[in-house]
Amino acid sequence: MNDIQVTVWNEYRHEKQNPQVHSIYPNGLHEAIAGYLRKDSRLKVRTAVLDEPQHGLSEEVLDNTDVLVWWGHKAHDEVQDDIVEKVQQRVLDGMGLIVLHSGHGAKIFTELLGTNTPSLKWRDDGEREKLWVVEPGHPIANGLSDFIEIEKEEMYGERFEIPAPDELVFISWFEGGEVFRSGCCYRRGTGKIFYFRPGHETFPTYHQPEVMQVIQNAVHWAAPTEGAEVTYGRVERDREHQASL
Amino acid sequence: MNDIQVTVWNEYRHEKQNPQVHSIYPNGLHEAIAGYLRKDSRLKVRTAVLDEPQHGLSEEVLDNTDVLVWWGHKAHDEVQDDIVEKVQQRVLDGMGLIVLHSGHGAKIFTELLGTNTPSLKWRDDGEREKLWVVEPGHPIANGLSDFIEIEKEEMYGERFEIPAPDELVFISWFEGGEVFRSGCCYRRGTGKIFYFRPGHETFPTYHQPEVMQVIQNAVHWAAPTEGAEVTYGRVERDREHQASL
Amino acid sequence: MNDIQVTVWNEYRHEKQNPQVHSIYPNGLHEAIAGYLRKDSRLKVRTAVLDEPQHGLSEEVLDNTDVLVWWGHKAHDEVQDDIVEKVQQRVLDGMGLIVLHSGHGAKIFTELLGTNTPSLKWRDDGEREKLWVVEPGHPIANGLSDFIEIEKEEMYGERFEIPAPDELVFISWFEGGEVFRSGCCYRRGTGKIFYFRPGHETFPTYHQPEVMQVIQNAVHWAAPTEGAEVTYGRVERDREHQASL
Amino acid sequence: MNDIQVTVWNEYRHEKQNPQVHSIYPNGLHEAIAGYLRKDSRLKVRTAVLDEPQHGLSEEVLDNTDVLVWWGHKAHDEVQDDIVEKVQQRVLDGMGLIVLHSGHGAKIFTELLGTNTPSLKWRDDGEREKLWVVEPGHPIANGLSDFIEIEKEEMYGERFEIPAPDELVFISWFEGGEVFRSGCCYRRGTGKIFYFRPGHETFPTYHQPEVMQVIQNAVHWAAPTEGAEVTYGRVERDREHQASL
């Protein structure tokens, strides 16, 4: 069982601009996430942020990333298209991708899924959320009970314009009357993608252990498998078969 | 476009034993459902109930049923196994099946899906339910807006032990804190199955037009398609192919 | 039951440049397809080709298109990105899309699915193909028997880098030893997409009635449904619910 | 990473009655399979056969089985219904199940899937099969290349009456003209099921390393996950929520 190399990517703007967010995540929410994951000895964790050169996602970094965790919100448009395309190809070639909360509007998520993934309902009222487990046998639900409760969160509500998930692990209930598909698994190419809803920057969601447990579980789930070596392009007819003709 | 022959099946016990239920559905909830459907000129609707001979599901009736609507609750065990098996084969051979509310515990639903479909959370408190549309392009959602609201209903909550639906059309929100996969589509054999959650006998749910609209939509969706005529059993090798060997 | 407005789009280059292709489809393969579909009185059929202004896909044309059929091969790169994006949004808003054969490499297909859809195995040897029906209850298989046989076709083989189809209707067998997922259904946004493999330009595939039957079936399947009217964006809390707080 | 306890179940009749089969599998095909799996130090492997008391599947054995491998053919009817029901519940409670070849007709497979799983096409001609990998990122395909080739096998052909698999890993090509969904994954309850086609008793298929590699991979994939602890039955309203009402 090899180590899993994880890169936690964060837009890292709110934390520097909004004192409330700064007080919750003084080193950025990427460091809160990375710090939790580093307690898992199988994970080798680094971070990257938007304002680094190449957004911190150089070839060298991507070559050493098994699973990429993505949080972005207000600066989706500043992510360069060539980086998005490079990350997309990495996912299709087997890299895991975990998209958090407002990352549903990130170019990388939209490009990989092909739909208007920014489209959903929302309300930033700090209301109670319960994430119900609908697939208790799924490894992303390891260690949970019936649901995860978050005291205060931004609401996201259906209709969420995503392709039907290959596996749906969580559905959220919100105090104000909405529901949301909050834990969505996809296979694309040979890579695995997990969308996980919670994590608005003005709430201490990534300090909540059950939330972090899910992200940790998802990292293990999304790690590349050995898989099969397949080829593409022009091929000859089956030779033994031809011999028999 | 041919007529669709619909049989609405009801256990028909609560209505005769419980004055409250009787006052809501004086002729049985099957008649409330059938009455609504009869307004659709493409539908030819009959009813059948548990206490009829063969539960009202003779060969002749099944031969003339394109879509069977099923409501049962307290007498699931009284449904004879041979009738269940017969209905199961009809579904696999193309007949549509719409299972309502407590029908999730019916033998026919359990046998077709293979899991412990009676297993879920519940609370009969008369609380508010909102059924959110998650697949607005699905024909079962025709004519709806964002959600259907039901003033008072029994709550069903996840985890609901069903196979992941082939298509998930509705997710319910309940006032008391739960969510539920409330509109679930399955293909089994050449038949189509739709599970639709609302309809506790002590509330006038089947008098609510949006609920009935969904059932009507589902009848159209579940009606048999012409499909392909396929065969089973021992077959010879491809003859033209053999000729070339 | 309303009419369905169909636009058959073709690259229309091979037919003008290659005498062999010209002899099979003297007016372009779009006209062969359109001609067949016009025999269905419910379909109103027009055509559009790459070299027309806006590739024949003006706002006015798209406004009057319920289902778009797409054939392209050697000039995928010449399709303008803004047109691709416009078509993509139309599909997400409910327009049906039927992608034929080498259209698997078209920008519109790749953008909607998010994977390297050009990646597959191939061999242009004119070998026998059998398309086996794996979902005989599906309306796209209406009127077929166990399989469709095509005397001579280009081979496409797995691994085909697509997201797992929402519904898989056909699997192809090829004389030379390969298999292929040849009839793939997707829901994206409120639109429906069908990929159908056969139709290499050097063979008279679109003159074969069973192949055309499938395309006709797919047009009916992909036609927009009424569906539900859903909204996006910021919403208030549930008012009745609030009232009770 | 804990050990995985595997029980390989075999009908074990052909080997005792047919000299040809006996010569290929002198100790039964269960021992050929178990012998291969025992080389994996993480697997603890036992065997069980039809003619043992309780078919070798006592409570004690099932309590110590993480993954059950099943091969049966001519004596499906002799498997007692109460044992089938017990195994079914174990799968729904998380035990992995790997159904091989003619096991598609076993009661346990039919009960878990709900369709006429015995229905398919077949031909026992000893023809060449190629199992193409369609999901190269799937762990069940670990270590393979484009396909597995088997020199001589019984043919199984579509239409195979199964629910659409949750994940389709392999599609078979047969020399005589057919295709088959040969590697099918299902989640049912909290358990995982894998159907794998090859393994007719008159051919030495389970002596072929690539075939055994797939079974070994499948055992690892099907092993129970920790998952979430969920509950069923009557529940109270959310208390904090009530407090705020």
PDB file of N, CA and C in Angstrom, chain C residues 75-124:
ATOM      1  N   ALA C  75     -13.052  17.413 -40.359  1.00  0.00           N
ATOM      2  CA  ALA C  75     -12.965  18.863 -40.188  1.00  0.00           C
ATOM      3  C   ALA C  75     -13.523  19.306 -38.838  1.00  0.00           C
ATOM      4  N   HIS C  76     -13.400  18.445 -37.846  1.00  0.00           N
ATOM      5  CA  HIS C  76     -13.885  18.826 -36.509  1.00  0.00           C
ATOM      6  C   HIS C  76     -13.296  20.173 -36.075  1.00  0.00           C
ATOM      7  N   ASP C  77     -12.033  20.390 -36.440  1.00  0.00           N
ATOM      8  CA  ASP C  77     -11.350  21.613 -35.984  1.00  0.00           C
ATOM      9  C   ASP C  77     -11.894  22.878 -36.625  1.00  0.00           C
ATOM     10  N   GLU C  78     -12.582  22.701 -37.738  1.00  0.00           N
ATOM     11  CA  GLU C  78     -13.100  23.890 -38.419  1.00  0.00           C
ATOM     12  C   GLU C  78     -14.427  24.374 -37.830  1.00  0.00           C
ATOM     13  N   VAL C  79     -14.998  23.597 -36.965  1.00  0.00           N
ATOM     14  CA  VAL C  79     -16.244  24.040 -36.333  1.00  0.00           C
ATOM     15  C   VAL C  79     -15.885  25.102 -35.291  1.00  0.00           C
ATOM     16  N   GLN C  80     -16.489  26.279 -35.432  1.00  0.00           N
ATOM     17  CA  GLN C  80     -16.117  27.413 -34.575  1.00  0.00           C
ATOM     18  C   GLN C  80     -16.538  27.186 -33.131  1.00  0.00           C
ATOM     19  N   ASP C  81     -15.669  27.603 -32.250  1.00  0.00           N
ATOM     20  CA  ASP C  81     -15.922  27.379 -30.827  1.00  0.00           C
ATOM     21  C   ASP C  81     -17.201  28.056 -30.343  1.00  0.00           C
ATOM     22  N   ASP C  82     -17.503  29.214 -30.881  1.00  0.00           N
ATOM     23  CA  ASP C  82     -18.711  29.891 -30.390  1.00  0.00           C
ATOM     24  C   ASP C  82     -19.984  29.157 -30.796  1.00  0.00           C
ATOM     25  N   ILE C  83     -19.924  28.501 -31.946  1.00  0.00           N
ATOM     26  CA  ILE C  83     -21.090  27.707 -32.373  1.00  0.00           C
ATOM     27  C   ILE C  83     -21.207  26.469 -31.489  1.00  0.00           C
ATOM     28  N   VAL C  84     -20.061  25.873 -31.209  1.00  0.00           N
ATOM     29  CA  VAL C  84     -20.067  24.693 -30.332  1.00  0.00           C
ATOM     30  C   VAL C  84     -20.675  25.047 -28.981  1.00  0.00           C
ATOM     31  N   GLU C  85     -20.248  26.173 -28.462  1.00  0.00           N
ATOM     32  CA  GLU C  85     -20.747  26.567 -27.146  1.00  0.00           C
ATOM     33  C   GLU C  85     -22.254  26.842 -27.185  1.00  0.00           C
ATOM     34  N   LYS C  86     -22.693  27.451 -28.289  1.00  0.00           N
ATOM     35  CA  LYS C  86     -24.121  27.737 -28.422  1.00  0.00           C
ATOM     36  C   LYS C  86     -24.934  26.438 -28.489  1.00  0.00           C
ATOM     37  N   VAL C  87     -24.425  25.495 -29.253  1.00  0.00           N
ATOM     38  CA  VAL C  87     -25.132  24.211 -29.361  1.00  0.00           C
ATOM     39  C   VAL C  87     -25.132  23.490 -28.008  1.00  0.00           C
ATOM     40  N   GLN C  88     -24.001  23.544 -27.321  1.00  0.00           N
ATOM     41  CA  GLN C  88     -23.908  22.900 -26.005  1.00  0.00           C
ATOM     42  C   GLN C  88     -24.986  23.449 -25.070  1.00  0.00           C
ATOM     43  N   GLN C  89     -25.136  24.769 -25.040  1.00  0.00           N
ATOM     44  CA  GLN C  89     -26.149  25.353 -24.161  1.00  0.00           C
ATOM     45  C   GLN C  89     -27.557  24.946 -24.572  1.00  0.00           C
ATOM     46  N   ARG C  90     -27.776  24.830 -25.880  1.00  0.00           N
ATOM     47  CA  ARG C  90     -29.099  24.394 -26.336  1.00  0.00           C
ATOM     48  C   ARG C  90     -29.395  22.974 -25.829  1.00  0.00           C
ATOM     49  N   VAL C  91     -28.389  22.124 -25.907  1.00  0.00           N
ATOM     50  CA  VAL C  91     -28.604  20.752 -25.412  1.00  0.00           C
ATOM     51  C   VAL C  91     -28.912  20.788 -23.920  1.00  0.00           C
ATOM     52  N   LEU C  92     -28.122  21.551 -23.178  1.00  0.00           N
ATOM     53  CA  LEU C  92     -28.355  21.619 -21.729  1.00  0.00           C
ATOM     54  C   LEU C  92     -29.735  22.195 -21.411  1.00  0.00           C
ATOM     55  N   ASP C  93     -30.249  22.983 -22.353  1.00  0.00           N
ATOM     56  CA  ASP C  93     -31.591  23.554 -22.173  1.00  0.00           C
ATOM     57  C   ASP C  93     -32.690  22.671 -22.764  1.00  0.00           C
ATOM     58  N   GLY C  94     -32.343  21.477 -23.220  1.00  0.00           N
ATOM     59  CA  GLY C  94     -33.384  20.536 -23.592  1.00  0.00           C
ATOM     60  C   GLY C  94     -33.370  20.001 -25.010  1.00  0.00           C
ATOM     61  N   MET C  95     -32.565  20.600 -25.901  1.00  0.00           N
ATOM     62  CA  MET C  95     -32.520  20.104 -27.281  1.00  0.00           C
ATOM     63  C   MET C  95     -31.887  18.722 -27.324  1.00  0.00           C
ATOM     64  N   GLY C  96     -32.457  17.825 -28.095  1.00  0.00           N
ATOM     65  CA  GLY C  96     -31.854  16.507 -28.259  1.00  0.00           C
ATOM     66  C   GLY C  96     -30.662  16.558 -29.198  1.00  0.00           C
ATOM     67  N   LEU C  97     -29.692  15.675 -28.999  1.00  0.00           N
ATOM     68  CA  LEU C  97     -28.505  15.613 -29.857  1.00  0.00           C
ATOM     69  C   LEU C  97     -28.202  14.153 -30.156  1.00  0.00           C
ATOM     70  N   ILE C  98     -28.099  13.851 -31.454  1.00  0.00           N
ATOM     71  CA  ILE C  98     -27.739  12.501 -31.873  1.00  0.00           C
ATOM     72  C   ILE C  98     -26.422  12.584 -32.606  1.00  0.00           C
ATOM     73  N   VAL C  99     -25.426  11.969 -32.041  1.00  0.00           N
ATOM     74  CA  VAL C  99     -24.077  12.033 -32.599  1.00  0.00           C
ATOM     75  C   VAL C  99     -23.790  10.712 -33.295  1.00  0.00           C
ATOM     76  N   LEU C 100     -23.410  10.821 -34.563  1.00  0.00           N
ATOM     77  CA  LEU C 100     -23.228   9.629 -35.373  1.00  0.00           C
ATOM     78  C   LEU C 100     -21.751   9.339 -35.610  1.00  0.00           C
ATOM     79  N   HIS C 101     -21.397   8.094 -35.522  1.00  0.00           N
ATOM     80  CA  HIS C 101     -20.105   7.546 -35.964  1.00  0.00           C
ATOM     81  C   HIS C 101     -18.906   8.429 -35.569  1.00  0.00           C
ATOM     82  N   SER C 102     -18.211   8.975 -36.576  1.00  0.00           N
ATOM     83  CA  SER C 102     -16.985   9.732 -36.315  1.00  0.00           C
ATOM     84  C   SER C 102     -17.261  11.038 -35.582  1.00  0.00           C
ATOM     85  N   GLY C 103     -18.516  11.361 -35.408  1.00  0.00           N
ATOM     86  CA  GLY C 103     -18.892  12.500 -34.567  1.00  0.00           C
ATOM     87  C   GLY C 103     -18.438  12.322 -33.128  1.00  0.00           C
ATOM     88  N   HIS C 104     -17.985  11.132 -32.765  1.00  0.00           N
ATOM     89  CA  HIS C 104     -17.435  10.946 -31.407  1.00  0.00           C
ATOM     90  C   HIS C 104     -16.246  11.865 -31.167  1.00  0.00           C
ATOM     91  N   GLY C 105     -15.621  12.318 -32.266  1.00  0.00           N
ATOM     92  CA  GLY C 105     -14.477  13.215 -32.117  1.00  0.00           C
ATOM     93  C   GLY C 105     -14.851  14.681 -32.248  1.00  0.00           C
ATOM     94  N   ALA C 106     -16.136  14.971 -32.421  1.00  0.00           N
ATOM     95  CA  ALA C 106     -16.583  16.365 -32.597  1.00  0.00           C
ATOM     96  C   ALA C 106     -16.467  17.138 -31.290  1.00  0.00           C
ATOM     97  N   LYS C 107     -16.133  18.421 -31.432  1.00  0.00           N
ATOM     98  CA  LYS C 107     -16.009  19.273 -30.242  1.00  0.00           C
ATOM     99  C   LYS C 107     -17.273  19.232 -29.399  1.00  0.00           C
ATOM    100  N   ILE C 108     -18.422  19.237 -30.041  1.00  0.00           N
ATOM    101  CA  ILE C 108     -19.669  19.312 -29.279  1.00  0.00           C
ATOM    102  C   ILE C 108     -19.822  18.086 -28.374  1.00  0.00           C
ATOM    103  N   PHE C 109     -19.394  16.934 -28.857  1.00  0.00           N
ATOM    104  CA  PHE C 109     -19.522  15.702 -28.064  1.00  0.00           C
ATOM    105  C   PHE C 109     -18.510  15.721 -26.915  1.00  0.00           C
ATOM    106  N   THR C 110     -17.285  16.121 -27.237  1.00  0.00           N
ATOM    107  CA  THR C 110     -16.231  16.182 -26.219  1.00  0.00           C
ATOM    108  C   THR C 110     -16.578  17.189 -25.136  1.00  0.00           C
ATOM    109  N   GLU C 111     -17.090  18.344 -25.545  1.00  0.00           N
ATOM    110  CA  GLU C 111     -17.417  19.379 -24.550  1.00  0.00           C
ATOM    111  C   GLU C 111     -18.552  18.933 -23.641  1.00  0.00           C
ATOM    112  N   LEU C 112     -19.532  18.263 -24.205  1.00  0.00           N
ATOM    113  CA  LEU C 112     -20.675  17.849 -23.388  1.00  0.00           C
ATOM    114  C   LEU C 112     -20.321  16.708 -22.441  1.00  0.00           C
ATOM    115  N   LEU C 113     -19.388  15.864 -22.845  1.00  0.00           N
ATOM    116  CA  LEU C 113     -19.083  14.706 -21.995  1.00  0.00           C
ATOM    117  C   LEU C 113     -17.850  14.910 -21.137  1.00  0.00           C
ATOM    118  N   GLY C 114     -16.933  15.779 -21.548  1.00  0.00           N
ATOM    119  CA  GLY C 114     -15.811  16.133 -20.683  1.00  0.00           C
ATOM    120  C   GLY C 114     -14.617  15.198 -20.723  1.00  0.00           C
ATOM    121  N   THR C 115     -14.698  14.136 -21.509  1.00  0.00           N
ATOM    122  CA  THR C 115     -13.582  13.180 -21.594  1.00  0.00           C
ATOM    123  C   THR C 115     -12.958  13.229 -22.993  1.00  0.00           C
ATOM    124  N   ASN C 116     -11.912  12.436 -23.195  1.00  0.00           N
ATOM    125  CA  ASN C 116     -11.245  12.378 -24.503  1.00  0.00           C
ATOM    126  C   ASN C 116     -12.036  11.460 -25.433  1.00  0.00           C
ATOM    127  N   THR C 117     -13.188  11.936 -25.837  1.00  0.00           N
ATOM    128  CA  THR C 117     -14.066  11.075 -26.643  1.00  0.00           C
ATOM    129  C   THR C 117     -13.466  10.686 -27.995  1.00  0.00           C
ATOM    130  N   PRO C 118     -12.447  11.393 -28.506  1.00  0.00           N
ATOM    131  CA  PRO C 118     -11.829  10.875 -29.737  1.00  0.00           C
ATOM    132  C   PRO C 118     -11.062   9.567 -29.537  1.00  0.00           C
ATOM    133  N   SER C 119     -10.773   9.192 -28.291  1.00  0.00           N
ATOM    134  CA  SER C 119      -9.912   8.036 -28.039  1.00  0.00           C
ATOM    135  C   SER C 119     -10.663   6.709 -28.117  1.00  0.00           C
ATOM    136  N   LEU C 120     -10.253   5.889 -29.054  1.00  0.00           N
ATOM    137  CA  LEU C 120     -10.809   4.551 -29.247  1.00  0.00           C
ATOM    138  C   LEU C 120      -9.860   3.807 -30.173  1.00  0.00           C
ATOM    139  N   LYS C 121     -10.154   2.548 -30.458  1.00  0.00           N
ATOM    140  CA  LYS C 121      -9.407   1.801 -31.474  1.00  0.00           C
ATOM    141  C   LYS C 121     -10.213   1.827 -32.773  1.00  0.00           C
ATOM    142  N   TRP C 122      -9.518   1.721 -33.886  1.00  0.00           N
ATOM    143  CA  TRP C 122     -10.234   1.709 -35.160  1.00  0.00           C
ATOM    144  C   TRP C 122      -9.434   0.968 -36.229  1.00  0.00           C
ATOM    145  N   ARG C 123     -10.184   0.600 -37.287  1.00  0.00           N
ATOM    146  CA  ARG C 123      -9.559  -0.096 -38.419  1.00  0.00           C
ATOM    147  C   ARG C 123     -10.542   0.018 -39.580  1.00  0.00           C
ATOM    148  N   ASP C 124     -10.097   0.589 -40.645  1.00  0.00           N
ATOM    149  CA  ASP C 124     -10.986   0.849 -41.775  1.00  0.00           C
ATOM    150  C   ASP C 124     -10.811  -0.229 -42.834  1.00  0.00           C
TER     151      ASP C 124
END
